[in-house]
Amino acid sequence: MQQRELGRSGLRIAPLVLGGNVFGWTADQATSFRILDAFVAGGGNAIDTADGYSVWVPGHVGGESETIIGQWLKQRGRRDDVIIATKVGWEVNAENKGLKKDYILRAVEGSLQRLQTDYIDLYQSHKDDPTVSVQEPLEAYAQLIKEGKVRAIGASNFSAQRLTEALQASEQHGLPRYETLQPLYNLYDRADFERELLPVVQQYGLGVIPYYGLAAGFLTGKYRSEADLQKSARGGGVGQKYLNERGLRILAAVDEVAARHQATPAQVALAWIMAQPGLTAPIASGSKPEQIEELLPALQLQLSADDLRALEQASAS
């Protein structure tokens, strides 16, 4: 399996990233450890989390995912084997949010402590903060890179304009640049990224690690009817967005390609992202180790030109 570089960072990853959003939420610590073990055993080496995971759960304060990953890293002794990506900037609470320089310098210490590590491989701005200049967070990151606490930086949930401005600011002021972008992107959610952001990341040579690669589980084929939406807590949201004529047309094409390769719909959906020009590695998560084991064969799945054409046509908006 050929690893891919994250932008121009020098960091190399397998073309599938494990999403840590479920750790401490729908997967307890013991289950999370098994998920992480299965992912690494299957050839994966990049884990994505955030200081805000899982603040949306009643009683949680944020940092639960990082804490579990840190405990796993320590117990398994795997720090040198994996690329750890985390994020800053989401609203953890009223006092802890945004991308002001002093806040980033404070927040990183919490992430390092929870992750039980001296450095973060990829530190990402979780979402743009319109109250600060694009330059201010870059100045914070420059300090953290100089101190050896961060190896490379990335952006998530930025508009094409603000991302471009940030990249230009890096060039003009000699500051570290965002090496990666983490946008919403999958077979269903394509148009915005391809129209607005893809030209920017290709011009500047950024790596792209999209989230919701399986469209919140819809592209696994789990939700095909109103009755299926009762299968999980997020079924209602999936139904409102994806269970429509276009969504079912995409699933039908995914099913056909999967049958040709004796693969699962989820494997096909992830392999399609991996095959797109400019896309580095989709992020996918699962609440059980078996779900991760099912996704890993996507790393070896080579879609043909006919497969890609069929999926392209079915998912055209």
Coordinates of C-alpha atoms in Angstrom, one line a residue:
M1 CA 0.0 0.0 0.0
Q2 CA 1.5 3.3 -1.1
Q3 CA 1.4 6.1 1.4
R4 CA 0.6 9.7 0.5
E5 CA 2.1 12.9 1.6
L6 CA 0.0 15.4 3.5
G7 CA 0.5 18.5 1.3
R8 CA 4.2 19.4 1.4
S9 CA 4.5 18.6 5.1
G10 CA 6.7 15.5 4.8
L11 CA 4.1 13.6 6.8
R12 CA 3.0 10.4 5.0
I13 CA -0.1 8.5 5.7
A14 CA -2.1 5.5 4.4
P15 CA -5.0 6.8 2.3
L16 CA -7.6 6.3 5.0
V17 CA -7.8 8.3 8.2
L18 CA -9.5 7.0 11.4
G19 CA -12.0 9.5 12.8
G20 CA -11.9 9.8 16.6
N21 CA -15.2 11.6 17.0
V22 CA -16.8 8.5 18.4
F23 CA -14.2 7.8 21.2
G24 CA -15.9 8.5 24.5
W25 CA -19.2 9.0 22.8
T26 CA -20.6 5.9 21.1
A27 CA -17.5 3.9 21.8
D28 CA -16.3 3.5 25.4
Q29 CA -12.6 3.3 26.2
A30 CA -12.3 -0.5 25.9
T31 CA -14.1 -0.5 22.5
S32 CA -12.1 2.5 21.4
F33 CA -8.8 0.7 22.1
R34 CA -10.0 -2.3 20.0
I35 CA -11.0 0.1 17.2
L36 CA -7.6 1.7 17.3
D37 CA -5.8 -1.7 17.4
A38 CA -7.8 -2.9 14.4
F39 CA -7.1 0.2 12.4
V40 CA -3.3 0.0 12.9
A41 CA -3.2 -3.7 12.4
G42 CA -4.9 -3.2 9.1
G43 CA -2.3 -0.8 7.8
G44 CA -3.8 2.5 8.9
N45 CA -1.5 5.1 10.6
A46 CA -3.4 8.4 10.8
I47 CA -5.9 9.3 13.5
D48 CA -8.0 12.5 13.5
T49 CA -9.6 14.0 16.6
A50 CA -10.3 17.5 18.1
D51 CA -10.3 19.2 21.5
G52 CA -14.1 19.6 21.1
Y53 CA -14.9 15.9 20.8
S54 CA -17.4 15.1 22.3
V55 CA -18.7 18.3 23.9
W56 CA -22.1 17.7 22.4
V57 CA -22.8 14.8 24.7
P58 CA -24.6 15.8 27.9
G59 CA -22.1 15.9 30.8
H60 CA -19.1 16.0 28.5
V61 CA -16.7 19.0 28.6
G62 CA -14.6 18.3 25.4
G63 CA -11.3 16.4 25.2
E64 CA -12.8 13.0 25.8
S65 CA -11.6 11.6 22.5
E66 CA -8.1 13.0 22.9
T67 CA -7.9 11.5 26.4
I68 CA -8.8 8.0 25.2
I69 CA -6.3 8.3 22.3
G70 CA -3.6 9.4 24.7
Q71 CA -4.2 6.5 27.0
W72 CA -4.1 4.1 24.0
L73 CA -0.8 5.6 22.8
K74 CA 0.7 5.2 26.3
Q75 CA -0.5 1.7 26.9
R76 CA 0.3 0.4 23.5
G77 CA 3.6 2.4 23.0
R78 CA 2.5 3.4 19.5
R79 CA 3.3 7.1 19.4
D80 CA 6.1 6.7 16.9
D81 CA 3.9 4.5 14.6
V82 CA 1.0 6.9 14.0
I83 CA 0.3 10.4 12.8
I84 CA -1.9 12.2 15.3
A85 CA -4.1 15.0 13.9
T86 CA -6.1 17.2 16.3
K87 CA -7.9 20.5 16.0
V88 CA -8.5 23.8 17.9
G89 CA -11.0 26.5 17.4
W90 CA -14.4 24.8 17.9
E91 CA -16.5 26.2 20.7
V92 CA -15.7 24.0 23.7
N93 CA -17.4 26.5 26.0
A94 CA -18.0 30.2 26.1
E95 CA -14.4 30.9 27.2
N96 CA -12.7 28.4 25.0
K97 CA -13.2 28.9 21.3
G98 CA -11.9 30.6 18.2
L99 CA -8.4 31.2 16.7
K100 CA -6.9 34.1 18.7
K101 CA -3.2 33.6 19.2
D102 CA -3.3 33.5 23.0
Y103 CA -6.1 30.9 23.0
I104 CA -4.3 28.6 20.6
L105 CA -1.2 28.7 22.7
R106 CA -3.2 27.8 25.7
A107 CA -5.4 25.2 24.1
V108 CA -2.5 23.2 22.6
E109 CA -1.2 22.5 26.1
G110 CA -4.5 20.8 27.0
S111 CA -4.4 18.7 23.9
L112 CA -0.7 17.7 24.5
Q113 CA -1.6 16.7 28.0
R114 CA -4.6 14.7 27.1
L115 CA -2.8 13.0 24.2
Q116 CA 0.2 12.3 26.5
T117 CA 2.6 13.4 23.9
D118 CA 5.2 16.1 23.4
Y119 CA 4.1 17.0 19.9
I120 CA 1.1 17.0 17.5
D121 CA 1.8 15.9 14.0
L122 CA -1.0 17.9 12.3
Y123 CA -2.6 20.7 14.3
Q124 CA -5.7 22.1 12.5
S125 CA -7.9 25.2 12.7
H126 CA -11.2 23.4 13.3
K127 CA -13.2 26.2 11.6
D128 CA -12.5 29.7 10.5
D129 CA -12.7 32.5 13.0
P130 CA -13.9 35.6 11.2
T131 CA -13.2 37.8 14.3
V132 CA -9.4 37.5 13.7
S133 CA -7.2 38.1 10.7
V134 CA -6.0 35.0 8.8
Q135 CA -2.5 35.9 9.9
E136 CA -3.1 35.7 13.7
P137 CA -3.5 31.9 14.1
L138 CA -0.5 31.4 11.7
E139 CA 1.6 33.4 14.1
A140 CA 0.6 31.1 17.0
Y141 CA 1.4 28.1 14.9
A142 CA 4.8 29.5 13.9
Q143 CA 5.6 29.7 17.6
L144 CA 4.4 26.1 18.3
I145 CA 6.4 24.7 15.3
K146 CA 9.5 26.5 16.5
E147 CA 9.0 25.0 20.0
G148 CA 8.6 21.5 18.5
K149 CA 5.1 21.1 19.8
V150 CA 3.5 20.9 16.3
R151 CA 5.0 19.5 13.1
A152 CA 2.5 20.8 10.5
I153 CA -0.8 22.7 10.3
G154 CA -4.1 22.3 8.5
A155 CA -7.4 24.0 8.1
S156 CA -11.0 22.7 8.3
N157 CA -14.3 24.3 7.4
F158 CA -12.7 27.4 5.6
S159 CA -14.2 29.2 2.6
A160 CA -12.1 29.2 -0.5
Q161 CA -11.6 33.0 -0.1
R162 CA -10.3 32.8 3.5
L163 CA -8.2 29.8 2.8
T164 CA -6.6 31.6 -0.2
E165 CA -6.0 34.7 2.0
A166 CA -4.3 32.5 4.7
L167 CA -2.1 30.8 2.1
Q168 CA -1.1 34.2 0.7
A169 CA -0.4 35.6 4.2
S170 CA 1.9 32.6 4.8
E171 CA 3.9 33.5 1.7
Q172 CA 4.0 37.2 2.3
H173 CA 5.0 37.0 6.0
G174 CA 7.2 33.9 6.1
L175 CA 4.7 32.0 8.2
P176 CA 3.9 28.3 8.2
R177 CA 1.2 27.5 5.7
Y178 CA -1.8 25.2 6.0
E179 CA -0.7 22.0 4.4
T180 CA -4.1 20.3 4.5
L181 CA -7.7 21.0 4.2
Q182 CA -10.4 19.0 6.0
P183 CA -13.7 19.7 4.2
L184 CA -17.1 17.9 3.9
Y185 CA -16.8 15.7 0.8
N186 CA -18.3 12.4 -0.3
L187 CA -20.2 11.0 -3.3
Y188 CA -23.3 13.0 -2.3
D189 CA -21.7 16.1 -0.9
R190 CA -19.5 17.0 -3.9
A191 CA -20.5 20.3 -5.5
D192 CA -19.4 22.9 -3.1
F193 CA -15.9 21.5 -2.6
E194 CA -15.3 20.7 -6.3
R195 CA -16.5 24.2 -7.4
E196 CA -14.9 26.4 -4.7
L197 CA -12.1 24.6 -2.8
L198 CA -10.6 22.1 -5.2
P199 CA -9.0 24.7 -7.5
V200 CA -7.4 26.3 -4.4
V201 CA -6.0 23.1 -3.0
Q202 CA -4.7 22.0 -6.4
Q203 CA -3.0 25.4 -7.0
Y204 CA -1.2 25.4 -3.7
G205 CA -0.6 21.6 -3.4
L206 CA -2.5 21.0 -0.2
G207 CA -3.5 17.6 1.0
V208 CA -7.2 16.9 1.5
I209 CA -8.6 14.7 4.2
P210 CA -12.4 15.1 3.9
Y211 CA -14.8 14.2 6.8
Y212 CA -18.1 12.4 6.4
G213 CA -16.6 10.3 3.7
L214 CA -19.6 7.9 4.2
A215 CA -22.2 10.7 4.4
A216 CA -23.0 10.0 8.1
G217 CA -23.4 6.3 7.3
F218 CA -25.8 6.7 4.4
L219 CA -23.2 5.4 1.9
T220 CA -22.8 2.2 3.8
G221 CA -26.2 1.2 2.5
K222 CA -27.6 1.0 6.0
Y223 CA -30.4 3.5 5.4
R224 CA -32.6 2.7 2.4
S225 CA -36.1 3.3 3.7
E226 CA -37.9 5.3 6.4
A227 CA -37.9 2.2 8.6
D228 CA -34.1 2.0 8.4
L229 CA -33.8 5.5 9.9
Q230 CA -34.7 4.1 13.3
K231 CA -31.6 2.0 13.4
S232 CA -29.4 4.6 15.0
A233 CA -29.5 7.9 16.8
R234 CA -28.4 9.9 13.8
G235 CA -30.9 8.2 11.4
G236 CA -33.3 11.1 11.5
G237 CA -30.6 13.6 10.2
V238 CA -29.5 11.1 7.6
G239 CA -33.0 10.7 6.3
Q240 CA -33.7 14.5 6.0
K241 CA -30.6 15.1 3.9
Y242 CA -29.8 11.9 2.0
L243 CA -32.9 9.7 1.7
N244 CA -34.2 11.1 -1.6
E245 CA -34.2 10.3 -5.3
R246 CA -30.6 11.4 -5.9
G247 CA -29.4 9.6 -2.8
L248 CA -31.0 6.3 -3.8
R249 CA -29.6 6.7 -7.3
I250 CA -26.1 7.0 -5.9
L251 CA -26.7 3.9 -3.7
A252 CA -27.8 1.9 -6.7
A253 CA -24.6 2.8 -8.6
V254 CA -22.5 2.0 -5.5
D255 CA -24.3 -1.3 -5.2
E256 CA -23.5 -2.2 -8.8
V257 CA -19.8 -1.3 -8.5
A258 CA -19.6 -3.2 -5.1
A259 CA -21.1 -6.3 -6.7
R260 CA -18.5 -6.2 -9.5
H261 CA -15.6 -6.1 -7.0
Q262 CA -17.2 -8.3 -4.3
A263 CA -16.9 -5.3 -2.1
T264 CA -19.2 -3.5 0.3
P265 CA -20.9 -0.1 -0.5
A266 CA -18.7 1.6 2.2
Q267 CA -15.5 0.3 0.6
V268 CA -16.6 1.6 -2.8
A269 CA -17.6 5.0 -1.4
L270 CA -14.2 5.4 0.3
A271 CA -12.2 4.1 -2.7
W272 CA -14.0 6.6 -4.9
I273 CA -12.7 9.5 -2.7
M274 CA -9.2 8.0 -2.7
A275 CA -9.3 7.9 -6.5
Q276 CA -10.2 11.6 -7.0
P277 CA -7.4 13.9 -8.1
G278 CA -6.2 16.1 -5.3
L279 CA -7.8 14.0 -2.5
T280 CA -5.4 12.4 -0.1
A281 CA -7.4 10.3 2.3
P282 CA -11.0 10.2 3.5
I283 CA -11.8 10.2 7.2
A284 CA -14.1 7.4 8.4
S285 CA -15.1 6.3 11.9
G286 CA -16.9 3.4 13.5
S287 CA -18.3 2.5 16.9
K288 CA -17.2 -1.1 16.7
P289 CA -13.9 -2.7 15.6
E290 CA -15.8 -4.9 13.1
Q291 CA -16.9 -1.7 11.3
I292 CA -13.3 -0.5 10.9
E293 CA -12.2 -3.9 9.7
E294 CA -14.9 -3.8 7.1
L295 CA -13.6 -0.4 5.8
L296 CA -9.9 -1.3 5.6
P297 CA -10.2 -3.3 2.3
A298 CA -11.0 0.0 0.6
L299 CA -7.2 0.6 0.8
Q300 CA -6.7 -2.1 -1.7
L301 CA -9.8 -1.5 -3.9
Q302 CA -8.8 -0.2 -7.4
L303 CA -11.9 1.2 -9.2
S304 CA -11.8 1.0 -13.0
A305 CA -12.5 3.9 -15.3
D306 CA -16.0 2.4 -15.9
D307 CA -16.6 2.2 -12.2
L308 CA -15.6 5.9 -11.7
R309 CA -17.7 7.0 -14.6
A310 CA -20.8 5.2 -13.3
L311 CA -20.4 6.7 -9.9
E312 CA -19.7 10.2 -11.4
Q313 CA -22.9 10.1 -13.4
A314 CA -25.1 8.8 -10.6
S315 CA -23.9 11.4 -8.2
A316 CA -24.0 14.4 -10.5
S317 CA -26.3 17.1 -9.0

